[in-house]
Coordinates of C-alpha atoms in Angstrom, one line a residue:
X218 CA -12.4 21.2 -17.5
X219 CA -10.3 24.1 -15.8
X220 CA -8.2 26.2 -18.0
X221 CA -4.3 26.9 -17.2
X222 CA -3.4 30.2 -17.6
X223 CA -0.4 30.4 -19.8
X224 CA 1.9 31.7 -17.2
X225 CA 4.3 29.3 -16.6
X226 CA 6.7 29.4 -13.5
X227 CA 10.4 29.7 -14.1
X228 CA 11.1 26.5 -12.2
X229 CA 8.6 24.2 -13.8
X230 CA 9.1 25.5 -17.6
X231 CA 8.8 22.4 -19.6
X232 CA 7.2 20.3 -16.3
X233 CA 3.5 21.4 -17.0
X234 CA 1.4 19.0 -19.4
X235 CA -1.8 20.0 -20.7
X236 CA -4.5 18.1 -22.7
X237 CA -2.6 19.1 -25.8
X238 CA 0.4 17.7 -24.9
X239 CA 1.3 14.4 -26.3
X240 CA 2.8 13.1 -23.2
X241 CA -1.5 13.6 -21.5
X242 CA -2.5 10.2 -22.5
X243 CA -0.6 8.6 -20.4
X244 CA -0.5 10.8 -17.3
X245 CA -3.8 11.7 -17.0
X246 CA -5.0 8.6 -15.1
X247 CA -4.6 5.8 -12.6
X248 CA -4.5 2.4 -12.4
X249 CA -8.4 2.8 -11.7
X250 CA -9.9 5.7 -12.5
X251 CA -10.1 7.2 -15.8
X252 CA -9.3 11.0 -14.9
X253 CA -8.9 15.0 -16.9
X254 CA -6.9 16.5 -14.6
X255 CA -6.3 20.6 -15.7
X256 CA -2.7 19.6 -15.9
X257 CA 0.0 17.0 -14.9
X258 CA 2.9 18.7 -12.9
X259 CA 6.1 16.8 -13.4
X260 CA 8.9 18.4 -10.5
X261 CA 12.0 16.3 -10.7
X262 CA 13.5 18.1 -7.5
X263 CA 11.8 19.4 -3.5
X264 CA 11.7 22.8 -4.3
X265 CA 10.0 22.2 -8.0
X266 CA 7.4 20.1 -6.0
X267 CA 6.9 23.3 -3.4
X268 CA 6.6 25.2 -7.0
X269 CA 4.5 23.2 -8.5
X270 CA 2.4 23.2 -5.0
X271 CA 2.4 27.3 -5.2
X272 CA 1.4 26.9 -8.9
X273 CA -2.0 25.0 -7.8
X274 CA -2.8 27.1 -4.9
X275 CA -2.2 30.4 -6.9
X276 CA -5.1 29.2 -9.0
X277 CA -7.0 28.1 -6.7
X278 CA -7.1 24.6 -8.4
X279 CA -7.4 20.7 -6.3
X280 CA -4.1 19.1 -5.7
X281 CA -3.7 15.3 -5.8
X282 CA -0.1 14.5 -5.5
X283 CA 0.9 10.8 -7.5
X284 CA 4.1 8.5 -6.5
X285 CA 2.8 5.4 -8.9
X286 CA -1.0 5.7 -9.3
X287 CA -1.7 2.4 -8.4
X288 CA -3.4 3.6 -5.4
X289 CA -7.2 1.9 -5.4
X290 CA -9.3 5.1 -4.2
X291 CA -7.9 6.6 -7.7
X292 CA -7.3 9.6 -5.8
X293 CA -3.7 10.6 -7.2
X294 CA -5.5 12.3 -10.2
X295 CA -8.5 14.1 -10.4
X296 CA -10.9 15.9 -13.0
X297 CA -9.7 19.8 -13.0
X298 CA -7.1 20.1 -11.0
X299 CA -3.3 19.9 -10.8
X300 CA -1.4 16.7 -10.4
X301 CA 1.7 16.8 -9.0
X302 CA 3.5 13.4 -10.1
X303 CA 6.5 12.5 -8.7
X304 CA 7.9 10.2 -11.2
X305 CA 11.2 11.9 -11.9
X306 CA 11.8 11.8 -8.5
X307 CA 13.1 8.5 -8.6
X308 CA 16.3 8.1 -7.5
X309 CA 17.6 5.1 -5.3
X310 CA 20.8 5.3 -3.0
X311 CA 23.0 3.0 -0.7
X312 CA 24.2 5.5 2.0
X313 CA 25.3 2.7 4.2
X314 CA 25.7 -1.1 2.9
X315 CA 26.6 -2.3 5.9
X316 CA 24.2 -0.8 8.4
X317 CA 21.7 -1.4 5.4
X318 CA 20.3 2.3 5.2
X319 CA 19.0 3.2 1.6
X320 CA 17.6 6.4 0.5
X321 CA 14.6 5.9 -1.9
X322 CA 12.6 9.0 -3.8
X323 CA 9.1 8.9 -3.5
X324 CA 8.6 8.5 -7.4
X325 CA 10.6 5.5 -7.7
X326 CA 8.5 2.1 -8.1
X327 CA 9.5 -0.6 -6.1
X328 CA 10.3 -3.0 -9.0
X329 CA 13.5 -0.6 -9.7
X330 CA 14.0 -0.2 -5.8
X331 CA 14.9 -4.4 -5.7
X332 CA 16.0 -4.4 -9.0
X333 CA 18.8 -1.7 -7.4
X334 CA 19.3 -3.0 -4.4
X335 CA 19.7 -6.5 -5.2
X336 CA 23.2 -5.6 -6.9
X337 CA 24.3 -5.0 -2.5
X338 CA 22.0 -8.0 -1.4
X339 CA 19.4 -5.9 0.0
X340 CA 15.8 -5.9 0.0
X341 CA 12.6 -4.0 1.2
X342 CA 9.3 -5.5 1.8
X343 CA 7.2 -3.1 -0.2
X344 CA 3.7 -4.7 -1.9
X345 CA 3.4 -7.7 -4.0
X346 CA 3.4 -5.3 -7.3
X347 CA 6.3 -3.7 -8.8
X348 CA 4.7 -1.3 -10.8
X349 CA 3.9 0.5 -7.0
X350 CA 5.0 4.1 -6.4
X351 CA 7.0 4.4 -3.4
X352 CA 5.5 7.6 -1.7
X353 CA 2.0 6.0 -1.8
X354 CA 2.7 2.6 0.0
X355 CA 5.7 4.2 2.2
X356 CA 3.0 7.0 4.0
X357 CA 0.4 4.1 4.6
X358 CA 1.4 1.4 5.9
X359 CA 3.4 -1.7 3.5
X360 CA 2.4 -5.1 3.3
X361 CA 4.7 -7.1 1.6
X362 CA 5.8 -10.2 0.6
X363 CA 8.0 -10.6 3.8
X364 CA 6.2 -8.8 5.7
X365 CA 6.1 -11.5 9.0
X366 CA 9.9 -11.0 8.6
X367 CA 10.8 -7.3 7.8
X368 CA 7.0 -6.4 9.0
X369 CA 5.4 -2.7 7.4
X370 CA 7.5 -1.0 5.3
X371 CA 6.7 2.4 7.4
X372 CA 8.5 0.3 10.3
X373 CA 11.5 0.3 8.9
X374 CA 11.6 4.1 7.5
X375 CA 14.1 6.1 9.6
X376 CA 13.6 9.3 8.4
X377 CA 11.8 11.5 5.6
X378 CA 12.0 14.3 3.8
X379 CA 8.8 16.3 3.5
X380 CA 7.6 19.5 1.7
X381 CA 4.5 21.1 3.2
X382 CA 1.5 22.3 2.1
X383 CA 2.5 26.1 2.4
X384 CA 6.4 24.9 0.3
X385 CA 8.3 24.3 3.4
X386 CA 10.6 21.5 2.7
X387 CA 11.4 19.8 6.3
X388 CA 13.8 16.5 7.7
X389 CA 11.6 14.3 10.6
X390 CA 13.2 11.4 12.1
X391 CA 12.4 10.0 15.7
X392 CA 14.8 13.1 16.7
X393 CA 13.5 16.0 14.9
X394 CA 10.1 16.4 14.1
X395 CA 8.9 13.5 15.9
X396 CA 5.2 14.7 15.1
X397 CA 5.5 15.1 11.5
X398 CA 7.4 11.5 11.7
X399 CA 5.0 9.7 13.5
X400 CA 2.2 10.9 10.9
X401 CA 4.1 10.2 8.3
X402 CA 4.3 6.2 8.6
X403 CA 0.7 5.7 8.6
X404 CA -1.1 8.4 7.1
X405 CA 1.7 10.7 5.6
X406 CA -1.4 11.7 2.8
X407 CA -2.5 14.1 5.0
X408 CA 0.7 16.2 6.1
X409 CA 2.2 17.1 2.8
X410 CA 4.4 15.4 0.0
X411 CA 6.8 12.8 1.3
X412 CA 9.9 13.4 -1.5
X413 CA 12.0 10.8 0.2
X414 CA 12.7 8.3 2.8
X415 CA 15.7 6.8 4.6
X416 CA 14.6 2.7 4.9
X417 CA 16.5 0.3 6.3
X418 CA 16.6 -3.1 4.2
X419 CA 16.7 -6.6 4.8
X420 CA 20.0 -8.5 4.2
X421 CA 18.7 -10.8 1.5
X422 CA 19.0 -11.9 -1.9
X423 CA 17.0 -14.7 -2.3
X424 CA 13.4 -16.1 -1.6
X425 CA 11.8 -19.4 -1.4
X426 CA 8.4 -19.0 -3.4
X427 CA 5.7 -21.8 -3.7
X428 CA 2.5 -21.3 -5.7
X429 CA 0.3 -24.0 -3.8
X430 CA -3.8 -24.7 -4.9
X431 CA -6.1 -26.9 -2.2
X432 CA -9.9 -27.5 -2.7
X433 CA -11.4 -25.5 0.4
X434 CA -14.4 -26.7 2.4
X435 CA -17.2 -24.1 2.6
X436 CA -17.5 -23.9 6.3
X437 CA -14.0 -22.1 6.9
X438 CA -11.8 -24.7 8.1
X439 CA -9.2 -24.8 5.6
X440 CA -9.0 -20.8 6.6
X441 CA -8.4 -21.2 10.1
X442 CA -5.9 -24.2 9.2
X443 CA -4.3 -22.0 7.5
X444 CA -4.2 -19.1 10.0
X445 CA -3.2 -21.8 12.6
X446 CA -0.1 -23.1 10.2
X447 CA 0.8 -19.5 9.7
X448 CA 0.8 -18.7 13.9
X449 CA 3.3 -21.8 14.0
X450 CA 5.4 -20.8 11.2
X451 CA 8.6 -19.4 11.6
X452 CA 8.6 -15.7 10.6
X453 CA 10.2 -16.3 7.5
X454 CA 7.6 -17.4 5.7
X455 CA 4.7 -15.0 4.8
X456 CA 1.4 -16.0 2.1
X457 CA -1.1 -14.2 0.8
X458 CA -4.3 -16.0 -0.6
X459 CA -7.1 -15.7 -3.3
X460 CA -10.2 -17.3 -3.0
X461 CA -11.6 -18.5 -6.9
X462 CA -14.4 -20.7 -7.9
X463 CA -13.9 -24.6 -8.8
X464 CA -16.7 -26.6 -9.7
X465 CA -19.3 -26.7 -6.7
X466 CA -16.8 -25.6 -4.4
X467 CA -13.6 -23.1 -4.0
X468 CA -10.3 -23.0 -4.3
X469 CA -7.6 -21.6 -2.4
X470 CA -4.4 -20.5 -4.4
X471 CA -1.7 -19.8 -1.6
X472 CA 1.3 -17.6 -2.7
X473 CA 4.1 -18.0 -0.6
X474 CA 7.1 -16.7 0.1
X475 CA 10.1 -17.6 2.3
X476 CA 13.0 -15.1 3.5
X477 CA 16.0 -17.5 3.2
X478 CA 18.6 -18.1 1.3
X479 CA 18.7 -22.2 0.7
X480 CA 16.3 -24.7 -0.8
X481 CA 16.9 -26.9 1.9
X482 CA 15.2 -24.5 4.5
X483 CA 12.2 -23.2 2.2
X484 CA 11.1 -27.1 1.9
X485 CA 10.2 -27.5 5.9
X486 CA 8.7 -23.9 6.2
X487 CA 6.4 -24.9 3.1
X488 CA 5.2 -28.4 4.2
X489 CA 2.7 -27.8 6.5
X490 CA 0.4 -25.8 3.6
X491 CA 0.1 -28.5 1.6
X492 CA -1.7 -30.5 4.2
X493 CA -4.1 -27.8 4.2
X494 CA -7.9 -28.2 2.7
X495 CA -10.0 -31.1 1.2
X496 CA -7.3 -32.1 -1.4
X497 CA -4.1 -30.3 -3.0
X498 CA -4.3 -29.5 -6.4
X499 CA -1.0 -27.7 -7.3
X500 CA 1.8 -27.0 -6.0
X501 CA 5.3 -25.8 -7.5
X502 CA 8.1 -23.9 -5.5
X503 CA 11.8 -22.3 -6.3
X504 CA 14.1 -20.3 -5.3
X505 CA 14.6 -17.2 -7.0
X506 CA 16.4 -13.8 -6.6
X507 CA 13.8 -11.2 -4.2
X508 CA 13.6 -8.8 -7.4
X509 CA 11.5 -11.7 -9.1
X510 CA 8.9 -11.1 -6.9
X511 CA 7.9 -7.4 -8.0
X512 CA 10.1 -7.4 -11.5
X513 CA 10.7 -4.7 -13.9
X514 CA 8.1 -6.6 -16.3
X515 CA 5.3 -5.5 -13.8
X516 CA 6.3 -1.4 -14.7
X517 CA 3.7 -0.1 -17.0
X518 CA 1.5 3.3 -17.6
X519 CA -1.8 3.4 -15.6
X520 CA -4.5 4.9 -17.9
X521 CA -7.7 3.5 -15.7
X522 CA -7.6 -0.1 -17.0
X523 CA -9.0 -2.1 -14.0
X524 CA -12.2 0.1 -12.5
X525 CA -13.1 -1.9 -9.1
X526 CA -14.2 -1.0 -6.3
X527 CA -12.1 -2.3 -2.9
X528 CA -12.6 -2.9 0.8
X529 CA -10.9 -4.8 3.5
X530 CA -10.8 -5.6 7.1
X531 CA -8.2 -6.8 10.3
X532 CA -9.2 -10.0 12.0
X533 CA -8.1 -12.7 14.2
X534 CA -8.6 -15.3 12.7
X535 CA -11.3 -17.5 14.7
X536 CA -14.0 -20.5 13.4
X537 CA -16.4 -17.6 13.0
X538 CA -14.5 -15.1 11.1
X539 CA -13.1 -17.6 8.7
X540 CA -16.9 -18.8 8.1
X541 CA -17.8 -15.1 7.6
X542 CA -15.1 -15.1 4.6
X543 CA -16.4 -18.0 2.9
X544 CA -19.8 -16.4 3.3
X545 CA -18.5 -13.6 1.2
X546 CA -16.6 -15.5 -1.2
X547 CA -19.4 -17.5 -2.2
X548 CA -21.7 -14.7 -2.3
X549 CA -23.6 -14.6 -5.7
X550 CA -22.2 -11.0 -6.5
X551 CA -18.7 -12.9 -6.5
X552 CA -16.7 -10.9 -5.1
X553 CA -12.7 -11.4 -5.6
X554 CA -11.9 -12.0 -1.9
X555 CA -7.8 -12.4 -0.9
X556 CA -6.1 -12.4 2.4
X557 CA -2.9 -11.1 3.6
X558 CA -0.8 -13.1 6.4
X559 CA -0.2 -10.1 9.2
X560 CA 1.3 -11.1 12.6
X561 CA 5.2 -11.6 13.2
X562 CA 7.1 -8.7 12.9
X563 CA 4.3 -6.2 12.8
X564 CA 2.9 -7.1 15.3
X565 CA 6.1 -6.3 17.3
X566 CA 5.7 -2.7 17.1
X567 CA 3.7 -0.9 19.7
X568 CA -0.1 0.7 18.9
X569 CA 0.9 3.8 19.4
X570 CA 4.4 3.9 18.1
X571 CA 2.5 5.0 14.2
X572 CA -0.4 6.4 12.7
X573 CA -0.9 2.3 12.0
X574 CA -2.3 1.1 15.2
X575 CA -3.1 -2.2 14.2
X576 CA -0.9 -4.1 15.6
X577 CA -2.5 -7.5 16.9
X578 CA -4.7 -9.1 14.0
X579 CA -3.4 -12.0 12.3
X580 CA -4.9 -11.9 8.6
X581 CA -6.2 -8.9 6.5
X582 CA -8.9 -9.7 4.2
X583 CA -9.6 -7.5 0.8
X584 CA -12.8 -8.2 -1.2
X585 CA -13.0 -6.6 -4.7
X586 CA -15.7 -6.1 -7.4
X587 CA -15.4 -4.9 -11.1
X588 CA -18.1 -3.6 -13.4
X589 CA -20.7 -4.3 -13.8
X590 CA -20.6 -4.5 -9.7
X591 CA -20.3 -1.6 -7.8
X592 CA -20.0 0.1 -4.4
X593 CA -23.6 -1.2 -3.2
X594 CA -23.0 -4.7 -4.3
X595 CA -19.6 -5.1 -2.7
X596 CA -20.9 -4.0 0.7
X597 CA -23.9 -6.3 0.4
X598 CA -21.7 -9.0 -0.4
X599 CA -19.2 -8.2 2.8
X600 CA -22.0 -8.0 5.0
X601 CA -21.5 -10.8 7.0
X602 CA -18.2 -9.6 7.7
X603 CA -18.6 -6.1 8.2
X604 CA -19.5 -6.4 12.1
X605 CA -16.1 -8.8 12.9
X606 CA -13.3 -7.0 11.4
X607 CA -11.6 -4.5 13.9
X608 CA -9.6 -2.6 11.6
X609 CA -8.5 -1.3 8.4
X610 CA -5.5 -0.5 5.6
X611 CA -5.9 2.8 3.9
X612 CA -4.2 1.2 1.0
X613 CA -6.8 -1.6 0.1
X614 CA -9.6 1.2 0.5
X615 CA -11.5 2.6 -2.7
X616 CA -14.0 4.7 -0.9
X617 CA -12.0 7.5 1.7
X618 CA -14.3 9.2 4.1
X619 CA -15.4 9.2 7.8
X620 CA -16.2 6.0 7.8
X621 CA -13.1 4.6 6.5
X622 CA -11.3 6.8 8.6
X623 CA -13.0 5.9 11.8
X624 CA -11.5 2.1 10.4
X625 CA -8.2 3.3 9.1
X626 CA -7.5 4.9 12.3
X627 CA -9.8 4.0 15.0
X628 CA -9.5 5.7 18.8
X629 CA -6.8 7.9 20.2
X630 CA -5.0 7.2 16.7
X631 CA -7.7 9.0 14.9
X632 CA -7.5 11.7 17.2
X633 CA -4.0 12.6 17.0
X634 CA -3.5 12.4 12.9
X635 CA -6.8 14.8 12.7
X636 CA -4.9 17.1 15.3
X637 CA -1.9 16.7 13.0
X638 CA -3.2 16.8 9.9
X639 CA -4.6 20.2 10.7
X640 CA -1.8 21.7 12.1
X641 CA 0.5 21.0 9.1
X642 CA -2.4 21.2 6.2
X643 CA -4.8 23.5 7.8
X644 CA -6.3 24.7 4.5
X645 CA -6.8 21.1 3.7
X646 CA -4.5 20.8 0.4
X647 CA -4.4 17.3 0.7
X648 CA -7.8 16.1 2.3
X649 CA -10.0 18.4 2.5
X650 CA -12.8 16.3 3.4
X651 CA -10.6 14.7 6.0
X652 CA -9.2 18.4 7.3
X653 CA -12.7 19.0 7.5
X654 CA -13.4 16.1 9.7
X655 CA -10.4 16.9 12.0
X656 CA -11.8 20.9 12.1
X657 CA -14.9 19.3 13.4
X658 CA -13.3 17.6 16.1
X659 CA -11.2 19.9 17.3
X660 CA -13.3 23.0 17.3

């Protein structure tokens, strides 16, 4: 492990912690990755985090900048460097109610964003775990629990504060900056540390939320049912489902969640899923306040207690691609395989308009493995769908590199956050391999 000179900056006396410290434990690591990071940073305002980035590149030390750590790719720590965690950044604001603007600070996790919010009857789709940093999900991309409603969270953020890689602290909105904007909402990693964002919210306070099980066939066909009920649906319902064993078969535990206010209108939007597959098996539904759905229970230190290793695609769902994701559910590795409703409102937004081009797939698929499996066994078990997904989500990636990039952000996207990327981190502070990449192909 790198030693940290003594020297402490002014501005970060009492911010730095060392292995010594008690406060180590607990910091150190992700919700992955066991890590022995040099020292944990802990700036509370923009110009501590430019100090704290000045501090690292002084000694010549890797940066990896943390919102939450429950990033999969475990790469907001690392083993010798400096990370700059942006917990006491945390701070949630209102600045409009009524044209539903918010101001969120990357730090804060989105259980105590809806907690917050939920006091104006406001919401912001924002992942389906509360324990979630903000800066990590709101520079990639932001698939929540309404997302056919509200679509990504980076579609709704209006502007951002960012502090660059050589301390420069700078405001992009579609008005100023446009550049640094754009890259932000998609792959906002790369261009420096996002410290806030201005989002604008749902009007909402309450969800409909069913928990439904159905036996699935093994040819696909209660998948594209489902992809089929889902393209009928109205936009406020969105699901998400897990694939898990039972008996000779598998079954297929649908989560989901509807964006209105009344009983009455969640039953209707619901009925059609529980026609789905060979048989239903459970099935329970309420309605509960939006904060339920990521609570303040799900908050919780991340000191690498669930290694896995991730990967997932964007499809269409079709006869052959749901067979594909049986094939890989029933693979004998067992992968944990789960799939995100996409369409609706994200679908909305033009290609182009973000670094998150994806915008006509229906479903996004995620297949996990935990030890003893690893890397090799998850990509023998995704195989069969490794040649049918057109796309990717940085967020549900363990392994970065060029070829998750060339996924991530595929074409003229590609092109244009290498070009960006470079321009505002040209040493490559935060991605070197992917600076790298983009030196390559602009040279």
């Amino acid at each position: 492990m790198t030693a940290v000179p003594t020297t402490v900056p002014a501005e970060l006396e009492g911010r730095i912690v060392t292995p010594g410290d008690s406060r180590y434990r607990l910091l150190r690591s992700t919700y992955t990755t066991v890590a022995r990071p040099a020292a944990v940073l802990l700036p509370e305002t923009p110009e501590q985090v430019a100090a704290a980035l000045r501090y690292a590149r002084d000694r010549g030390l890797p940066v990896a900048v943390r919102s939450g750590g429950h990033g999969l790719s475990g790469r907001s720590s690392n083993n010798g460097g400096v990370v700059i965690d942006l917990s006491a950044l945390n701070r949630i604001e209102v600045l409009d109610q009524r044209a539903r603007r918010v101001r969120v600070e990357a730090g804060a996790r989105w259980a105590q964003v809806a907690e917050t919010l939920s006091g104006y009857g406001l919401a912001i789709s924002s992942g389906d775990h509360g324990n979630v940093g903000v800066g990590g999900l709101a520079t990639a991309g932001g698939v929540g629990w309404l997302v056919r409603r509200y679509g990504l969270t980076i579609d709704n953020i209006r502007a951002v504060d960012v502090v660059l890689a050589d301390g420069t602290l700078m405001h992009a909105d579609a008005e100023h900056e446009p550049d640094l904007f754009w890259a932000v909402r998609g792959a906002g990693a790369g261009v420096g540390i996002v410290v806030a964002f201005e989002i604008e919210a749902l009007e909402l306070s309450n969800v409909g939320y069913a928990q439904i099980v159905v036996e699935t066939d093994r040819q696909g066909r209660t998948l594209t049912q489902w992809a089929e009920v889902m393209a009928e649906a109205p936009r406020e319902l969105s699901s998400a489902v897990m694939l898990m064993p039972y008996g000779k078969s598998l079954a297929m535990s649908i989560t989901a969640v509807v964006a209105a206010e009344s009983a009455r209108r969640v039953r209707p939007v619901v009925a059609p899923l529980l026609e789905l597959g060979v048989k239903l098996l459970d099935q329970r539904s309420q309605l509960a306040p939006y904060p339920a759905l990521v609570p303040t229970a799900h908050l919780h230190p991340n000191t690498g207690q669930q290694p896995s290793v991730t990967t997932n695609g964007l499809l269409t769902m079709s006869g052959g691609n749901a067979r594909a994701i049986m094939e890989v559910a029933n693979d004998r590795r067992q992968p944990l395989v789960q799939l995100r409703s996409m369409g609706g409102a994200v679908n909305d937004v033009a290609p182009e308009a973000t670094a998150y081009p994806h915008r006509h797939q229906d479903t996004l698929v995620i297949a996990s493995t935990f030890p003893p499996g690893d890397g090799a066994s998850l990509d023998a078990a995704w195989r069969p769908l490794a040649g049918r997904v057109d796309g990717a989500y940085l967020n549900f990636e363990s392994r970065p590199g060029r070829r998750a990039f060339d996924r991530v952000y595929p074409g003229a996207t590609g092109e244009r956050v290498r070009q960006l990327w470079q321009r505002y981190d040209p040493d490559g502070v935060f991605q070197p391999q992917l600076n790298e990449m983009g030196r390559a192909a602009t040279s």
